[in-house]
Amino acid sequence: MITLPGVVLGVTLVAGGSTVYSNALAAEDAGSELEEIVVTARKREESLQVAPIAVSALSGSELEVRSMTNLMEVGSFAPNVIMGTGQGGSGGGGNGQVYIRGIGQLDFLFTTDPGIGIYIDGVYHARTLGAVMDLLDLERIEILRGPQGTLFGRNTIGGAINVISSKPAEEFGGYVEGTYGDFDRTDFRGSVDVPLIPGQLLAKAALSYKNRDGYGKRLDFASGEKIDEAGDEDALSARGALRWQISDDLTADFIFDYSREREESVPTTLLQFEEFGGVPIILWNALIGIPSGLPMSTAFITDDEDESFGTGPNHNELDAWGINATFEWDLGWATAKSITAYREMEGGFGRDGDGSPLPIVHTDQDQDQDQVSEELQLFGSSFDNRLDWVVGFYYFDEFGRDQNDVVLTSGLFNALESIPVQLTGAPCAPPFLAPGCPGNPINPLLDLDFNIFNEIDITSYAAFAQATAHFTDRFSITAGLRYTYEKKEYFLEHRRIASNTFIVPATNVEASWNEPTPMFSVQYRWTDALMTYFTYSEGFKSGGFNGRPIVAAAVESYDPEFLVNHEVGIKSEWFDRRLRLNAAAFFYNYDDLQFTAVSVDPASGTLLLVVDNVGKAEVTGFEIEMLARPMEGLDINGAVGYTDFEIVELDPGGTEATLDSKMIRTPKWTGSAGIQYAWPAGEYGRVTVRGDWTYEARSFADIQNTPVLARDAHSIFNARLTWNLSATTFGGGWDLAVFGTNLTDERVLVNGLSALSSFGTAEGFYNRPREWGVSVRKSF
């Protein structure tokens, strides 16, 4: 096991050993130094190199040159960060799933919350559905690793994604861009800045439309002919911004955004089938499948990972919009800031989890949600800038509604009702010890066609304060505390469709929690270019409710998760700011893990699935990030991350996980490297070529570590060539690009679900294949 002191020693050796590289750099002619990266990880703008936080950042231009188009692609450049999309059973292709250092959340239900907070222009986005958002006209993206409970609050137990959009410019200008590529990809995007009243009222509008055919096929089982596609894209995004300089001291920013998706969902396929996997599938095959001549079987497993014989629901739809107003007032002695926001989201997604034309595992879900939030901040510096401080108050209110139609071994209840004896051969009279016979009270327990209705109201308040005392020009201490209160009110009604009986009749439950989240950090700047820090911080993920009860007794709340982080780090720049080397090592105590617990209802003997706090874990790891500019025009970047997630305690029988289970979507090793070279092309402008490599070690898509749901170790290569035409070529302002993604056509499982023990099925979908594209941009 890698220990924290050992990691710290290794990081120190990496920094000290860079003298070998310095000789190579010294031999080069003087080149441009690395640009300063500004972040707002501590609620104020500051250099990345002075923030005692493990944070990675990419500007809008850096996102573009890496051919990134949506938020879930950004995680590949940051160590120990895994970002991807869900499938039908995990919220559809529009559901973003983010894990940082092994902390995250797969589930999309409103009754549970994510472990990584996503913030856009200072506004918390509460739901993962809709998180696969377009990267439209951004200033930068910051990925904060480790709990951010003091300044960002609840549900940032593992970290936060901070997205900052571009502000309106002082001068008129903009761009239009078109892209064409594989699968008939046709993208259009553009942005325009308009100074309505120069120096006082500025406006910006940005628009993006993305369309391409699906890379998956749905086939007719009898003929093998294609009947539909999966994994296509049809998405519209828009953003409008208005900046009003009310006075020299008061600025107001108004932002409106809208997103619309109308797509076939990801190409889920059947990966494995067990004929005797569970009672429901055994009975369905015996009573319906075999007599009809088309039983559920391994015949529905296709040879191609992008093909499926499924004919059930497979769609992904989303409409989301929001508006926020940010006022910033310079009071002289401090700055006051208010962020007010309102958001709405409506989404729908469907899934055929059995990969066959049979009604074995289908779900069709609709969700709608709205939220309102208000954050007040007051920050400034005192005592001749020896004390930097921020205090604030936060209010959040959310309403969510979820309607889910579930089809599982459909027709089984009616088949059991039509049998003239119990399945044991006993007559249709009490005692009923087995299913079968009309009116048998056991039969409804195998009516697995459900209508599930959930509503939840969430209210949260928080107050926070953080201060950094600069005792000398080199030595600083930061301390902070946040206190959060939240209340959740949950209404549910779950009904069996064929038998018209209730799983759970109309029920109201509520729960509340209040939690403090402190932090403490010591920072020492050895030189102007070398800083080390130690941080102690805490975070929590909200408690919630079991959103999938099978009987009324399973409707209960569970408590928050808690995490305590001990972290050391180094931030350094070398050789006249031509090499930047940052590293961090961490140790987590992770308590009250929220897992799906397995138990049995004592009254009926029915299997129960209950989300509960059932374990503890210890997480150890490190990250190293490097950016170098050995000569003008040449940039080299690299990153490596290591995470050892060890479950150290589990309640007996409380979960399908074991002490040997590997945490979901948590590879031990992640890595990335990139090289970019730009050179002048004489009178024709400038050419830039870039290549990127990313690596993930083996991980799993479920906590049971089902072998067929293993995500094998893999590497992905992308490349891009851009030609910036000179001002004298075609009037100037033209950029031409050709790019390729997944150049080696590496195919790896992205996500999956196992129902092998009940319906005999395991499903999943794979990443996109190798693709190419060309883009043309005109700036004005």
PDB file of N, CA and C in Angstrom, residues 2 101-103 562-566 586-593 615-621 643-650 659 663:
ATOM      1  N   ILE A   2       0.555   2.202  -0.826  1.00  0.00           N
ATOM      2  CA  ILE A   2       1.310   3.445  -0.874  1.00  0.00           C
ATOM      3  C   ILE A   2       0.909   4.310   0.319  1.00  0.00           C
ATOM      4  N   ARG A 101     -11.266  11.087  -7.410  1.00  0.00           N
ATOM      5  CA  ARG A 101     -10.593  10.344  -6.340  1.00  0.00           C
ATOM      6  C   ARG A 101     -11.498   9.264  -5.758  1.00  0.00           C
ATOM      7  N   GLY A 102     -12.337   8.655  -6.601  1.00  0.00           N
ATOM      8  CA  GLY A 102     -13.210   7.574  -6.166  1.00  0.00           C
ATOM      9  C   GLY A 102     -14.531   8.008  -5.572  1.00  0.00           C
ATOM     10  N   ILE A 103     -14.798   9.322  -5.507  1.00  0.00           N
ATOM     11  CA  ILE A 103     -16.030   9.829  -4.900  1.00  0.00           C
ATOM     12  C   ILE A 103     -16.941  10.338  -6.011  1.00  0.00           C
ATOM     13  N   PHE A 562     -19.881  11.276   5.030  1.00  0.00           N
ATOM     14  CA  PHE A 562     -18.914  12.226   5.577  1.00  0.00           C
ATOM     15  C   PHE A 562     -17.513  11.857   5.116  1.00  0.00           C
ATOM     16  N   LEU A 563     -16.725  12.880   4.842  1.00  0.00           N
ATOM     17  CA  LEU A 563     -15.350  12.643   4.396  1.00  0.00           C
ATOM     18  C   LEU A 563     -14.414  13.645   5.063  1.00  0.00           C
ATOM     19  N   VAL A 564     -13.296  13.134   5.582  1.00  0.00           N
ATOM     20  CA  VAL A 564     -12.242  13.961   6.164  1.00  0.00           C
ATOM     21  C   VAL A 564     -10.997  13.792   5.304  1.00  0.00           C
ATOM     22  N   ASN A 565     -10.452  14.901   4.843  1.00  0.00           N
ATOM     23  CA  ASN A 565      -9.328  14.902   3.909  1.00  0.00           C
ATOM     24  C   ASN A 565      -8.087  15.469   4.586  1.00  0.00           C
ATOM     25  N   HIS A 566      -6.971  14.738   4.467  1.00  0.00           N
ATOM     26  CA  HIS A 566      -5.657  15.248   4.849  1.00  0.00           C
ATOM     27  C   HIS A 566      -4.827  15.300   3.560  1.00  0.00           C
ATOM     28  N   PHE A 586      -2.947  12.711  -0.841  1.00  0.00           N
ATOM     29  CA  PHE A 586      -4.110  12.826   0.026  1.00  0.00           C
ATOM     30  C   PHE A 586      -4.405  11.511   0.736  1.00  0.00           C
ATOM     31  N   PHE A 587      -5.078  11.645   1.868  1.00  0.00           N
ATOM     32  CA  PHE A 587      -5.599  10.492   2.607  1.00  0.00           C
ATOM     33  C   PHE A 587      -6.992  10.857   3.098  1.00  0.00           C
ATOM     34  N   TYR A 588      -7.982  10.008   2.759  1.00  0.00           N
ATOM     35  CA  TYR A 588      -9.373  10.236   3.135  1.00  0.00           C
ATOM     36  C   TYR A 588      -9.809   9.218   4.189  1.00  0.00           C
ATOM     37  N   ASN A 589     -10.574   9.691   5.186  1.00  0.00           N
ATOM     38  CA  ASN A 589     -11.443   8.841   5.992  1.00  0.00           C
ATOM     39  C   ASN A 589     -12.867   9.082   5.501  1.00  0.00           C
ATOM     40  N   TYR A 590     -13.482   8.055   4.964  1.00  0.00           N
ATOM     41  CA  TYR A 590     -14.760   8.178   4.266  1.00  0.00           C
ATOM     42  C   TYR A 590     -15.782   7.328   5.019  1.00  0.00           C
ATOM     43  N   ASP A 591     -16.752   7.970   5.671  1.00  0.00           N
ATOM     44  CA  ASP A 591     -17.681   7.269   6.555  1.00  0.00           C
ATOM     45  C   ASP A 591     -19.111   7.329   6.032  1.00  0.00           C
ATOM     46  N   ASP A 592     -19.893   6.331   6.470  1.00  0.00           N
ATOM     47  CA  ASP A 592     -21.329   6.247   6.161  1.00  0.00           C
ATOM     48  C   ASP A 592     -21.583   6.182   4.663  1.00  0.00           C
ATOM     49  N   LEU A 593     -20.828   5.333   3.969  1.00  0.00           N
ATOM     50  CA  LEU A 593     -21.003   5.169   2.526  1.00  0.00           C
ATOM     51  C   LEU A 593     -22.438   4.767   2.220  1.00  0.00           C
ATOM     52  N   GLY A 615     -21.123   1.419   5.286  1.00  0.00           N
ATOM     53  CA  GLY A 615     -19.699   1.113   5.287  1.00  0.00           C
ATOM     54  C   GLY A 615     -18.795   2.295   5.517  1.00  0.00           C
ATOM     55  N   LYS A 616     -17.503   1.969   5.621  1.00  0.00           N
ATOM     56  CA  LYS A 616     -16.439   2.955   5.736  1.00  0.00           C
ATOM     57  C   LYS A 616     -15.331   2.595   4.761  1.00  0.00           C
ATOM     58  N   ALA A 617     -14.593   3.607   4.352  1.00  0.00           N
ATOM     59  CA  ALA A 617     -13.491   3.375   3.416  1.00  0.00           C
ATOM     60  C   ALA A 617     -12.330   4.297   3.762  1.00  0.00           C
ATOM     61  N   GLU A 618     -11.158   3.910   3.308  1.00  0.00           N
ATOM     62  CA  GLU A 618      -9.975   4.758   3.360  1.00  0.00           C
ATOM     63  C   GLU A 618      -9.448   4.899   1.945  1.00  0.00           C
ATOM     64  N   VAL A 619      -9.143   6.128   1.573  1.00  0.00           N
ATOM     65  CA  VAL A 619      -8.712   6.412   0.205  1.00  0.00           C
ATOM     66  C   VAL A 619      -7.370   7.138   0.272  1.00  0.00           C
ATOM     67  N   THR A 620      -6.392   6.614  -0.442  1.00  0.00           N
ATOM     68  CA  THR A 620      -5.056   7.190  -0.478  1.00  0.00           C
ATOM     69  C   THR A 620      -4.653   7.397  -1.932  1.00  0.00           C
ATOM     70  N   GLY A 621      -3.959   8.484  -2.198  1.00  0.00           N
ATOM     71  CA  GLY A 621      -3.524   8.677  -3.580  1.00  0.00           C
ATOM     72  C   GLY A 621      -2.689   9.925  -3.762  1.00  0.00           C
ATOM     73  N   THR A 643      -5.115   6.343  -7.225  1.00  0.00           N
ATOM     74  CA  THR A 643      -6.130   6.264  -6.185  1.00  0.00           C
ATOM     75  C   THR A 643      -6.254   4.835  -5.691  1.00  0.00           C
ATOM     76  N   ASP A 644      -6.051   4.649  -4.383  1.00  0.00           N
ATOM     77  CA  ASP A 644      -6.252   3.341  -3.748  1.00  0.00           C
ATOM     78  C   ASP A 644      -7.462   3.461  -2.835  1.00  0.00           C
ATOM     79  N   PHE A 645      -8.602   2.941  -3.305  1.00  0.00           N
ATOM     80  CA  PHE A 645      -9.867   3.026  -2.573  1.00  0.00           C
ATOM     81  C   PHE A 645     -10.094   1.678  -1.884  1.00  0.00           C
ATOM     82  N   GLU A 646     -10.035   1.683  -0.543  1.00  0.00           N
ATOM     83  CA  GLU A 646     -10.135   0.444   0.215  1.00  0.00           C
ATOM     84  C   GLU A 646     -11.337   0.509   1.150  1.00  0.00           C
ATOM     85  N   ILE A 647     -12.299  -0.382   0.929  1.00  0.00           N
ATOM     86  CA  ILE A 647     -13.437  -0.504   1.844  1.00  0.00           C
ATOM     87  C   ILE A 647     -12.957  -1.258   3.077  1.00  0.00           C
ATOM     88  N   VAL A 648     -13.072  -0.621   4.246  1.00  0.00           N
ATOM     89  CA  VAL A 648     -12.511  -1.205   5.467  1.00  0.00           C
ATOM     90  C   VAL A 648     -13.577  -1.726   6.421  1.00  0.00           C
ATOM     91  N   GLU A 649     -14.844  -1.374   6.183  1.00  0.00           N
ATOM     92  CA  GLU A 649     -15.901  -1.833   7.089  1.00  0.00           C
ATOM     93  C   GLU A 649     -17.222  -1.869   6.347  1.00  0.00           C
ATOM     94  N   LEU A 650     -17.977  -2.956   6.516  1.00  0.00           N
ATOM     95  CA  LEU A 650     -19.309  -3.088   5.941  1.00  0.00           C
ATOM     96  C   LEU A 650     -20.231  -3.721   6.953  1.00  0.00           C
ATOM     97  N   LEU A 659     -15.502  -6.452   1.243  1.00  0.00           N
ATOM     98  CA  LEU A 659     -14.298  -5.696   1.595  1.00  0.00           C
ATOM     99  C   LEU A 659     -13.274  -5.724   0.470  1.00  0.00           C
ATOM    100  N   MET A 663     -14.097   0.073  -5.996  1.00  0.00           N
ATOM    101  CA  MET A 663     -15.100   1.121  -6.079  1.00  0.00           C
ATOM    102  C   MET A 663     -15.460   1.413  -7.534  1.00  0.00           C
TER     103      MET A 663
END
